[in-house]
């Protein structure tokens, strides 16, 4: 019998678990977060948009950052 190990990640300080592997882009869609006008940091390092189709890794800490105008 094969069991699936959930993929646990933290996004913007909130823990989430997913039963199936998913890409960063799919993660954002599942959590209803924007894909436009945002930047991502994974474990404190910039995660370029060219990598958003890569699978999310177990234990990642992801921050979704939006640009803020003002001074």
Backbone as XML, in Angstrom:
<?xml version="1.0"?>
<chain id="A" units="angstrom">
  <residue number="1" name="UNK">
    <atom name="N" x="0.841" y="-1.176" z="0.000"/>
    <atom name="CA" x="0.000" y="0.000" z="0.000"/>
    <atom name="C" x="0.890" y="1.245" z="0.000"/>
  </residue>
  <residue number="2" name="UNK">
    <atom name="N" x="0.605" y="2.157" z="-0.902"/>
    <atom name="CA" x="1.371" y="3.383" z="-1.009"/>
    <atom name="C" x="0.559" y="4.520" z="-0.424"/>
  </residue>
  <residue number="3" name="UNK">
    <atom name="N" x="1.156" y="5.261" z="0.477"/>
    <atom name="CA" x="0.462" y="6.420" z="1.030"/>
    <atom name="C" x="1.153" y="7.678" z="0.541"/>
  </residue>
  <residue number="4" name="UNK">
    <atom name="N" x="0.361" y="8.703" z="0.351"/>
    <atom name="CA" x="0.889" y="9.974" z="-0.097"/>
    <atom name="C" x="1.237" y="10.812" z="1.126"/>
  </residue>
  <residue number="5" name="UNK">
    <atom name="N" x="2.451" y="11.317" z="1.147"/>
    <atom name="CA" x="2.871" y="12.193" z="2.239"/>
    <atom name="C" x="2.454" y="13.617" z="1.857"/>
  </residue>
  <residue number="6" name="UNK">
    <atom name="N" x="1.681" y="14.262" z="2.716"/>
    <atom name="CA" x="1.243" y="15.622" z="2.386"/>
    <atom name="C" x="2.429" y="16.564" z="2.224"/>
  </residue>
  <residue number="7" name="UNK">
    <atom name="N" x="2.223" y="17.566" z="1.408"/>
    <atom name="CA" x="3.227" y="18.603" z="1.200"/>
    <atom name="C" x="2.826" y="19.773" z="2.093"/>
  </residue>
  <residue number="8" name="UNK">
    <atom name="N" x="3.618" y="20.026" z="3.104"/>
    <atom name="CA" x="3.341" y="21.126" z="4.027"/>
    <atom name="C" x="4.199" y="22.324" z="3.691"/>
  </residue>
  <residue number="9" name="UNK">
    <atom name="N" x="3.554" y="23.478" z="3.526"/>
    <atom name="CA" x="4.265" y="24.724" z="3.250"/>
    <atom name="C" x="3.638" y="25.836" z="4.093"/>
  </residue>
  <residue number="10" name="UNK">
    <atom name="N" x="4.395" y="26.895" z="4.274"/>
    <atom name="CA" x="3.880" y="28.083" z="4.947"/>
    <atom name="C" x="3.844" y="29.208" z="3.927"/>
  </residue>
  <residue number="11" name="UNK">
    <atom name="N" x="2.682" y="29.826" z="3.774"/>
    <atom name="CA" x="2.529" y="30.929" z="2.831"/>
    <atom name="C" x="2.045" y="32.149" z="3.611"/>
  </residue>
  <residue number="12" name="UNK">
    <atom name="N" x="2.842" y="33.209" z="3.564"/>
    <atom name="CA" x="2.525" y="34.444" z="4.279"/>
    <atom name="C" x="2.172" y="34.173" z="5.738"/>
  </residue>
  <residue number="13" name="UNK">
    <atom name="N" x="2.923" y="33.280" z="6.367"/>
    <atom name="CA" x="2.759" y="33.000" z="7.785"/>
    <atom name="C" x="1.671" y="31.998" z="8.138"/>
  </residue>
  <residue number="14" name="UNK">
    <atom name="N" x="0.983" y="31.442" z="7.139"/>
    <atom name="CA" x="-0.100" y="30.486" z="7.376"/>
    <atom name="C" x="0.320" y="29.115" z="6.850"/>
  </residue>
  <residue number="15" name="UNK">
    <atom name="N" x="0.187" y="28.085" z="7.685"/>
    <atom name="CA" x="0.549" y="26.725" z="7.288"/>
    <atom name="C" x="-0.547" y="26.111" z="6.424"/>
  </residue>
  <residue number="16" name="UNK">
    <atom name="N" x="-0.116" y="25.388" z="5.383"/>
    <atom name="CA" x="-1.042" y="24.700" z="4.472"/>
    <atom name="C" x="-0.499" y="23.305" z="4.201"/>
  </residue>
  <residue number="17" name="UNK">
    <atom name="N" x="-1.398" y="22.365" z="3.953"/>
    <atom name="CA" x="-1.011" y="21.012" z="3.538"/>
    <atom name="C" x="-1.769" y="20.663" z="2.273"/>
  </residue>
  <residue number="18" name="UNK">
    <atom name="N" x="-1.065" y="20.029" z="1.343"/>
    <atom name="CA" x="-1.653" y="19.595" z="0.084"/>
    <atom name="C" x="-1.359" y="18.119" z="-0.106"/>
  </residue>
  <residue number="19" name="UNK">
    <atom name="N" x="-2.371" y="17.370" z="-0.539"/>
    <atom name="CA" x="-2.221" y="15.926" z="-0.702"/>
    <atom name="C" x="-1.422" y="15.571" z="-1.950"/>
  </residue>
  <residue number="20" name="UNK">
    <atom name="N" x="-1.520" y="16.394" z="-2.966"/>
    <atom name="CA" x="-0.872" y="16.111" z="-4.247"/>
    <atom name="C" x="0.199" y="17.152" z="-4.545"/>
  </residue>
  <residue number="21" name="UNK">
    <atom name="N" x="1.236" y="16.765" z="-5.271"/>
    <atom name="CA" x="2.248" y="17.749" z="-5.695"/>
    <atom name="C" x="1.611" y="18.838" z="-6.563"/>
  </residue>
  <residue number="22" name="UNK">
    <atom name="N" x="2.116" y="20.040" z="-6.447"/>
    <atom name="CA" x="1.621" y="21.128" z="-7.271"/>
    <atom name="C" x="2.747" y="22.126" z="-7.508"/>
  </residue>
  <residue number="23" name="UNK">
    <atom name="N" x="2.582" y="22.888" z="-8.587"/>
    <atom name="CA" x="3.584" y="23.898" z="-8.917"/>
    <atom name="C" x="3.320" y="25.155" z="-8.100"/>
  </residue>
  <residue number="24" name="UNK">
    <atom name="N" x="4.281" y="26.044" z="-8.100"/>
    <atom name="CA" x="4.123" y="27.319" z="-7.399"/>
    <atom name="C" x="2.928" y="28.071" z="-7.980"/>
  </residue>
  <residue number="25" name="UNK">
    <atom name="N" x="2.796" y="28.073" z="-9.289"/>
    <atom name="CA" x="1.673" y="28.758" z="-9.956"/>
    <atom name="C" x="0.338" y="28.144" z="-9.517"/>
  </residue>
  <residue number="26" name="UNK">
    <atom name="N" x="0.274" y="26.810" z="-9.441"/>
    <atom name="CA" x="-0.947" y="26.127" z="-8.990"/>
    <atom name="C" x="-1.244" y="26.441" z="-7.525"/>
  </residue>
  <residue number="27" name="UNK">
    <atom name="N" x="-0.199" y="26.537" z="-6.720"/>
    <atom name="CA" x="-0.361" y="26.886" z="-5.308"/>
    <atom name="C" x="-1.019" y="28.258" z="-5.176"/>
  </residue>
  <residue number="28" name="UNK">
    <atom name="N" x="-0.518" y="29.228" z="-5.919"/>
    <atom name="CA" x="-1.088" y="30.574" z="-5.862"/>
    <atom name="C" x="-2.558" y="30.555" z="-6.266"/>
  </residue>
  <residue number="29" name="UNK">
    <atom name="N" x="-2.889" y="29.801" z="-7.319"/>
    <atom name="CA" x="-4.280" y="29.711" z="-7.775"/>
    <atom name="C" x="-5.157" y="29.052" z="-6.712"/>
  </residue>
  <residue number="30" name="UNK">
    <atom name="N" x="-4.671" y="27.957" z="-6.116"/>
    <atom name="CA" x="-5.440" y="27.245" z="-5.076"/>
    <atom name="C" x="-5.727" y="28.136" z="-3.879"/>
  </residue>
  <residue number="31" name="UNK">
    <atom name="N" x="-4.778" y="28.980" z="-3.531"/>
    <atom name="CA" x="-4.940" y="29.875" z="-2.387"/>
    <atom name="C" x="-5.573" y="31.206" z="-2.781"/>
  </residue>
  <residue number="32" name="UNK">
    <atom name="N" x="-5.966" y="31.323" z="-4.054"/>
    <atom name="CA" x="-6.599" y="32.528" z="-4.594"/>
    <atom name="C" x="-5.740" y="33.772" z="-4.380"/>
  </residue>
  <residue number="33" name="UNK">
    <atom name="N" x="-4.433" y="33.587" z="-4.612"/>
    <atom name="CA" x="-3.484" y="34.696" z="-4.538"/>
    <atom name="C" x="-3.156" y="35.153" z="-5.956"/>
  </residue>
  <residue number="34" name="UNK">
    <atom name="N" x="-2.851" y="36.424" z="-6.143"/>
    <atom name="CA" x="-2.580" y="36.930" z="-7.492"/>
    <atom name="C" x="-1.282" y="36.375" z="-8.070"/>
  </residue>
  <residue number="35" name="UNK">
    <atom name="N" x="-1.269" y="36.243" z="-9.396"/>
    <atom name="CA" x="-0.052" y="35.838" z="-10.112"/>
    <atom name="C" x="0.580" y="37.040" z="-10.812"/>
  </residue>
  <residue number="36" name="UNK">
    <atom name="N" x="-0.161" y="38.128" z="-10.900"/>
    <atom name="CA" x="0.338" y="39.331" z="-11.567"/>
    <atom name="C" x="0.689" y="40.381" z="-10.527"/>
  </residue>
  <residue number="37" name="UNK">
    <atom name="N" x="1.765" y="41.104" z="-10.756"/>
    <atom name="CA" x="2.143" y="42.202" z="-9.881"/>
    <atom name="C" x="2.657" y="41.771" z="-8.516"/>
  </residue>
  <residue number="38" name="UNK">
    <atom name="N" x="3.143" y="40.539" z="-8.432"/>
    <atom name="CA" x="3.682" y="40.056" z="-7.162"/>
    <atom name="C" x="5.077" y="39.474" z="-7.380"/>
  </residue>
  <residue number="39" name="UNK">
    <atom name="N" x="5.815" y="39.384" z="-6.301"/>
    <atom name="CA" x="7.111" y="38.702" z="-6.295"/>
    <atom name="C" x="7.045" y="37.656" z="-5.194"/>
  </residue>
  <residue number="40" name="UNK">
    <atom name="N" x="7.832" y="36.598" z="-5.348"/>
    <atom name="CA" x="7.862" y="35.543" z="-4.343"/>
    <atom name="C" x="9.246" y="35.426" z="-3.729"/>
  </residue>
  <residue number="41" name="UNK">
    <atom name="N" x="9.246" y="35.135" z="-2.445"/>
    <atom name="CA" x="10.471" y="34.761" z="-1.750"/>
    <atom name="C" x="10.231" y="33.381" z="-1.157"/>
  </residue>
  <residue number="42" name="UNK">
    <atom name="N" x="11.167" y="32.473" z="-1.371"/>
    <atom name="CA" x="11.087" y="31.125" z="-0.814"/>
    <atom name="C" x="12.260" y="30.967" z="0.146"/>
  </residue>
  <residue number="43" name="UNK">
    <atom name="N" x="11.930" y="30.692" z="1.379"/>
    <atom name="CA" x="12.945" y="30.557" z="2.427"/>
    <atom name="C" x="13.892" y="31.762" z="2.444"/>
  </residue>
  <residue number="44" name="UNK">
    <atom name="N" x="13.312" y="32.952" z="2.233"/>
    <atom name="CA" x="14.073" y="34.192" z="2.330"/>
    <atom name="C" x="14.813" y="34.617" z="1.086"/>
  </residue>
  <residue number="45" name="UNK">
    <atom name="N" x="14.740" y="33.833" z="0.005"/>
    <atom name="CA" x="15.443" y="34.185" z="-1.243"/>
    <atom name="C" x="14.428" y="34.429" z="-2.361"/>
  </residue>
  <residue number="46" name="UNK">
    <atom name="N" x="14.744" y="35.383" z="-3.216"/>
    <atom name="CA" x="13.868" y="35.687" z="-4.352"/>
    <atom name="C" x="13.685" y="34.434" z="-5.203"/>
  </residue>
  <residue number="47" name="UNK">
    <atom name="N" x="12.438" y="34.177" z="-5.598"/>
    <atom name="CA" x="12.102" y="33.016" z="-6.425"/>
    <atom name="C" x="11.538" y="33.564" z="-7.722"/>
  </residue>
  <residue number="48" name="UNK">
    <atom name="N" x="12.326" y="33.527" z="-8.790"/>
    <atom name="CA" x="11.958" y="34.193" z="-10.040"/>
    <atom name="C" x="10.730" y="33.567" z="-10.688"/>
  </residue>
  <residue number="49" name="UNK">
    <atom name="N" x="9.984" y="34.406" z="-11.392"/>
    <atom name="CA" x="8.751" y="33.975" z="-12.044"/>
    <atom name="C" x="9.015" y="32.873" z="-13.074"/>
  </residue>
  <residue number="50" name="UNK">
    <atom name="N" x="10.202" y="32.824" z="-13.624"/>
    <atom name="CA" x="10.540" y="31.781" z="-14.596"/>
    <atom name="C" x="10.546" y="30.392" z="-13.961"/>
  </residue>
  <residue number="51" name="UNK">
    <atom name="N" x="10.520" y="30.330" z="-12.634"/>
    <atom name="CA" x="10.549" y="29.043" z="-11.915"/>
    <atom name="C" x="9.185" y="28.654" z="-11.337"/>
  </residue>
  <residue number="52" name="UNK">
    <atom name="N" x="8.163" y="29.440" z="-11.590"/>
    <atom name="CA" x="6.860" y="29.204" z="-10.981"/>
    <atom name="C" x="6.181" y="27.911" z="-11.423"/>
  </residue>
  <residue number="53" name="UNK">
    <atom name="N" x="6.650" y="27.285" z="-12.488"/>
    <atom name="CA" x="6.062" y="26.010" z="-12.918"/>
    <atom name="C" x="6.772" y="24.818" z="-12.279"/>
  </residue>
  <residue number="54" name="UNK">
    <atom name="N" x="7.769" y="25.077" z="-11.443"/>
    <atom name="CA" x="8.464" y="24.018" z="-10.704"/>
    <atom name="C" x="7.596" y="23.568" z="-9.528"/>
  </residue>
  <residue number="55" name="UNK">
    <atom name="N" x="7.762" y="22.317" z="-9.096"/>
    <atom name="CA" x="6.964" y="21.845" z="-7.961"/>
    <atom name="C" x="7.364" y="22.514" z="-6.648"/>
  </residue>
  <residue number="56" name="UNK">
    <atom name="N" x="6.361" y="22.704" z="-5.804"/>
    <atom name="CA" x="6.569" y="23.245" z="-4.467"/>
    <atom name="C" x="7.274" y="22.186" z="-3.626"/>
  </residue>
  <residue number="57" name="UNK">
    <atom name="N" x="8.256" y="22.596" z="-2.850"/>
    <atom name="CA" x="8.990" y="21.670" z="-1.996"/>
    <atom name="C" x="8.393" y="21.595" z="-0.592"/>
  </residue>
  <residue number="58" name="UNK">
    <atom name="N" x="8.497" y="20.431" z="0.002"/>
    <atom name="CA" x="8.011" y="20.246" z="1.382"/>
    <atom name="C" x="8.756" y="21.179" z="2.336"/>
  </residue>
  <residue number="59" name="UNK">
    <atom name="N" x="7.999" y="21.813" z="3.211"/>
    <atom name="CA" x="8.605" y="22.649" z="4.238"/>
    <atom name="C" x="8.987" y="24.052" z="3.799"/>
  </residue>
  <residue number="60" name="UNK">
    <atom name="N" x="8.692" y="24.402" z="2.552"/>
    <atom name="CA" x="9.036" y="25.747" z="2.092"/>
    <atom name="C" x="8.290" y="26.802" z="2.899"/>
  </residue>
  <residue number="61" name="UNK">
    <atom name="N" x="8.923" y="27.936" z="3.092"/>
    <atom name="CA" x="8.271" y="29.127" z="3.622"/>
    <atom name="C" x="8.232" y="30.129" z="2.482"/>
  </residue>
  <residue number="62" name="UNK">
    <atom name="N" x="7.020" y="30.452" z="2.050"/>
    <atom name="CA" x="6.818" y="31.309" z="0.881"/>
    <atom name="C" x="6.188" y="32.620" z="1.326"/>
  </residue>
  <residue number="63" name="UNK">
    <atom name="N" x="6.751" y="33.708" z="0.854"/>
    <atom name="CA" x="6.161" y="35.024" z="1.075"/>
    <atom name="C" x="5.749" y="35.578" z="-0.284"/>
  </residue>
  <residue number="64" name="UNK">
    <atom name="N" x="4.495" y="35.988" z="-0.387"/>
    <atom name="CA" x="3.983" y="36.620" z="-1.601"/>
    <atom name="C" x="4.015" y="38.119" z="-1.336"/>
  </residue>
  <residue number="65" name="UNK">
    <atom name="N" x="4.814" y="38.819" z="-2.115"/>
    <atom name="CA" x="5.057" y="40.245" z="-1.896"/>
    <atom name="C" x="4.420" y="41.073" z="-3.000"/>
  </residue>
  <residue number="66" name="UNK">
    <atom name="N" x="3.705" y="42.126" z="-2.607"/>
    <atom name="CA" x="3.113" y="43.034" z="-3.581"/>
    <atom name="C" x="3.794" y="44.378" z="-3.477"/>
  </residue>
  <residue number="67" name="UNK">
    <atom name="N" x="3.866" y="45.068" z="-4.607"/>
    <atom name="CA" x="4.465" y="46.398" z="-4.615"/>
    <atom name="C" x="3.514" y="47.376" z="-3.957"/>
  </residue>
  <residue number="68" name="UNK">
    <atom name="N" x="4.079" y="48.281" z="-3.182"/>
    <atom name="CA" x="3.285" y="49.309" z="-2.512"/>
    <atom name="C" x="3.827" y="50.659" z="-2.932"/>
  </residue>
  <residue number="69" name="UNK">
    <atom name="N" x="2.906" y="51.544" z="-3.373"/>
    <atom name="CA" x="3.334" y="52.872" z="-3.776"/>
    <atom name="C" x="3.268" y="53.812" z="-2.581"/>
  </residue>
  <residue number="70" name="UNK">
    <atom name="N" x="4.056" y="54.812" z="-2.651"/>
    <atom name="CA" x="4.033" y="55.809" z="-1.581"/>
    <atom name="C" x="5.438" y="56.147" z="-1.145"/>
  </residue>
  <residue number="71" name="UNK">
    <atom name="N" x="5.557" y="57.003" z="-0.222"/>
    <atom name="CA" x="6.893" y="57.405" z="0.181"/>
    <atom name="C" x="6.983" y="57.686" z="1.582"/>
  </residue>
</chain>
